[in-house]
Short mmCIF file of C-alpha atoms in Angstrom, two decimals:
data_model
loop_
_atom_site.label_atom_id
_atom_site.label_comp_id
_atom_site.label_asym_id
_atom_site.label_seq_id
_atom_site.Cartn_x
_atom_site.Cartn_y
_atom_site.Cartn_z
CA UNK A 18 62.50 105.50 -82.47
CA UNK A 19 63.84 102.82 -84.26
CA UNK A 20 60.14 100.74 -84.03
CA UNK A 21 58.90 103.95 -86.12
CA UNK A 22 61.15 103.33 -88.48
CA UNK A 23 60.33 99.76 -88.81
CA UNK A 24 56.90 100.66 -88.96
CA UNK A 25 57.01 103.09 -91.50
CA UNK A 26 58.96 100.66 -93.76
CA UNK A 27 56.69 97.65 -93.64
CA UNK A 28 53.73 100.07 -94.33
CA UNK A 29 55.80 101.25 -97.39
CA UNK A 30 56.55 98.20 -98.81
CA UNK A 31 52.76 97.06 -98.02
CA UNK A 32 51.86 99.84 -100.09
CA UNK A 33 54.05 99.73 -102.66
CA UNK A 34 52.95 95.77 -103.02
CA UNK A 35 49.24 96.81 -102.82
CA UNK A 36 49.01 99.26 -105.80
CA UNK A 37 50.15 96.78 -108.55
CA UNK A 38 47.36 94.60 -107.36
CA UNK A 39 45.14 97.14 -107.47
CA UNK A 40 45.67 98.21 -110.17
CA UNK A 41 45.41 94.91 -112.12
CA UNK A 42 41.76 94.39 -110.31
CA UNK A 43 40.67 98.15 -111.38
CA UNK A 44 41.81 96.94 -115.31
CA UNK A 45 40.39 93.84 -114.96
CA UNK A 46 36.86 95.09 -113.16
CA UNK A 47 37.16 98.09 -116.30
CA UNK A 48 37.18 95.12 -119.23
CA UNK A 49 34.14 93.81 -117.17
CA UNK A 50 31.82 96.66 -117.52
CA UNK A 51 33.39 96.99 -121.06
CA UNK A 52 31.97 93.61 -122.04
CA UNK A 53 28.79 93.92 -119.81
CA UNK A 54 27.91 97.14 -121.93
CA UNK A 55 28.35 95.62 -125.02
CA UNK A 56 26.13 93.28 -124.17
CA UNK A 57 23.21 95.66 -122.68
CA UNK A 58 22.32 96.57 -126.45
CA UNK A 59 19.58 95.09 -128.14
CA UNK A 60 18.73 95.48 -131.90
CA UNK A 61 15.09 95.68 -133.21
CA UNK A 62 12.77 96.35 -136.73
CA UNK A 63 11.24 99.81 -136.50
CA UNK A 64 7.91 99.93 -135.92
CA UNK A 65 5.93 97.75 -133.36
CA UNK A 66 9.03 95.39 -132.47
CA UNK A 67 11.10 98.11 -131.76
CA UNK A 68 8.00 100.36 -129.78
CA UNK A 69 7.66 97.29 -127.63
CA UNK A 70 11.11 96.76 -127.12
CA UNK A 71 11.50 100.26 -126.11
CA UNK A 72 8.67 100.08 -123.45
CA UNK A 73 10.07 96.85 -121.76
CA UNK A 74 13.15 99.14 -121.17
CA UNK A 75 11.78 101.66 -119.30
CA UNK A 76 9.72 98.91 -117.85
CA UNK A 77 13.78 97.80 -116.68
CA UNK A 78 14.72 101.21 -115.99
CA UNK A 79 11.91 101.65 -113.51
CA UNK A 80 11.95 98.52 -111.31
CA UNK A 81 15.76 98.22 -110.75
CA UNK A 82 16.95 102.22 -110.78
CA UNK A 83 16.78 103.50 -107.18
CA UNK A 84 16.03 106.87 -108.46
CA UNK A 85 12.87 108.01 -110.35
CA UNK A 86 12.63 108.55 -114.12
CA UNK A 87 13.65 111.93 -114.96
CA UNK A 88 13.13 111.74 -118.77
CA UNK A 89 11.58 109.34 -120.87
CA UNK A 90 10.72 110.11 -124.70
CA UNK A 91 11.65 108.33 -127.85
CA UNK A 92 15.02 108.95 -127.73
CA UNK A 93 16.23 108.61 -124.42
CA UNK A 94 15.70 107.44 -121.15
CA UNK A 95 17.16 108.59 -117.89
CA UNK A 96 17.00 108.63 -114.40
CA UNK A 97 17.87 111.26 -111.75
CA UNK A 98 21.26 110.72 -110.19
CA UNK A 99 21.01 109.44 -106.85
CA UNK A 100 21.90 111.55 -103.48
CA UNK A 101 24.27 108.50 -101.86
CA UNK A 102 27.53 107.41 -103.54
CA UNK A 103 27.24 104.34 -104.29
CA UNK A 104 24.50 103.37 -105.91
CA UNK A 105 23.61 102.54 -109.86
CA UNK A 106 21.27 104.85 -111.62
CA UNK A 107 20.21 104.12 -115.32
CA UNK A 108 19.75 105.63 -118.89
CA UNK A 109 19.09 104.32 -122.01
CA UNK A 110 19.44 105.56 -125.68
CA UNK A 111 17.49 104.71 -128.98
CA UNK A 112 19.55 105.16 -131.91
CA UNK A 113 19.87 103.49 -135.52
CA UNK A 114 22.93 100.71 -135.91
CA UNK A 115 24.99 100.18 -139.07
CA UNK A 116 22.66 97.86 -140.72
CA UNK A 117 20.10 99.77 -140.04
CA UNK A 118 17.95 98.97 -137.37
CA UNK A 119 17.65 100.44 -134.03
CA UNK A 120 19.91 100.12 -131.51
CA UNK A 121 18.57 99.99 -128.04
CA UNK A 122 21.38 101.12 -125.33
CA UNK A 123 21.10 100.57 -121.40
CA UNK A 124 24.11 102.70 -119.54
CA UNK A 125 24.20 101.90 -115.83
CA UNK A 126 26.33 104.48 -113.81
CA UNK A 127 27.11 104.76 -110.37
CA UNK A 128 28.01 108.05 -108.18
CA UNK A 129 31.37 107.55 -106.41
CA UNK A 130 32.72 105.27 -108.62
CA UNK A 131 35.39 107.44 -110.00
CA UNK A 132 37.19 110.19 -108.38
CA UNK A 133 38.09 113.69 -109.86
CA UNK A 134 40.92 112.78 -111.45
CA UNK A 135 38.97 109.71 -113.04
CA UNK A 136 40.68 107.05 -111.45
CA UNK A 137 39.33 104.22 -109.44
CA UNK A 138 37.16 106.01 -106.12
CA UNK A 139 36.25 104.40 -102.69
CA UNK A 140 33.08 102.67 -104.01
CA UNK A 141 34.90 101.22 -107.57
CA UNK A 142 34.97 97.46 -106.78
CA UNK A 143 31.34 98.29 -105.23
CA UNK A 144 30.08 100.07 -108.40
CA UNK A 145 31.74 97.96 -110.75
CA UNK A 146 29.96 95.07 -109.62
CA UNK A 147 26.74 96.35 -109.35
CA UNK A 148 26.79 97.83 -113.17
CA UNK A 149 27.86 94.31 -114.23
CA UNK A 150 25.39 92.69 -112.96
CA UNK A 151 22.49 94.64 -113.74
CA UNK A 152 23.45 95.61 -117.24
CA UNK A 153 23.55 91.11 -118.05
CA UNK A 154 20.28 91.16 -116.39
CA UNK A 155 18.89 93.79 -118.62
CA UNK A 156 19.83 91.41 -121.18
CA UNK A 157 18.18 88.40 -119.95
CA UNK A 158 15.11 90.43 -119.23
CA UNK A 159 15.15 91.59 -123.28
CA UNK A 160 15.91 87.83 -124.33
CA UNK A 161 12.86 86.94 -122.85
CA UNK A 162 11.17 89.97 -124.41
CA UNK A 163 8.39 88.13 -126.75
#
């Protein structure tokens, strides 16, 4: 009985220590994706620059989403969400900015990356990465746009 107990203490405490740590990571992984979806905007002139623009991000959307493109007009982008957790899915948006121009959005998501009460889920460290990642390489592939 009393190895139970000892058990069940050191498992507590374990706990207890793991969910400030946690925690911290899920912030820090949060201001991550923050950053990396600021920076998955590019701004372009209407007319040709901006048509071209548009059609090297679907050209994006369709070689690195694992699901196909379920929408595509000049507005909006979108792919279907996928049937495993875990795995990014895209959508961008077309919009005007502030000064004017248009704004040109990517949003990569990722099923099981949240649970229902919209904290971290299983796949959150997972997910988190992945968005990261692909959202700075949509920006290097619209740098190199011409």
């Amino acid at each position: 009985m009393p190895r139970i107990t000892v058990f069940i203490l050191c498992a507590a405490c374990v706990g207890g220590c793991a969910n400030p740590a946690r925690e911290a990571a899920f912030r820090h992984e949060e201001v991550a994706i923050y950053e990396a979806r600021q920076q998955a905007a590019v701004h372009c002139e209407p007319g040709v620059d901006c048509e071209a623009a548009w059609a090297l991000a679907r050209a994006f959307i369709k070689a690195h989403s694992v699901t196909r493109i379920v929408r595509a007009d000049d507005m909006a982008i979108e792919t279907a969400l996928p049937h495993s957790f875990g795995f990014v899915y895209l959508a961008a948006s077309k919009g005007q900015a502030d000064d004017g121009r248009t704004l040109i959005r990517l949003k990569a998501m990722c099923r099981g990356m949240y649970d229902t009460a919209g904290e971290a889920g299983l796949l959150y460290s997972t997910c988190a990465h992945s968005i990261v990642a692909i959202e700075a390489e949509f920006h290097a592939w619209m740098a190199a746009r011409p």
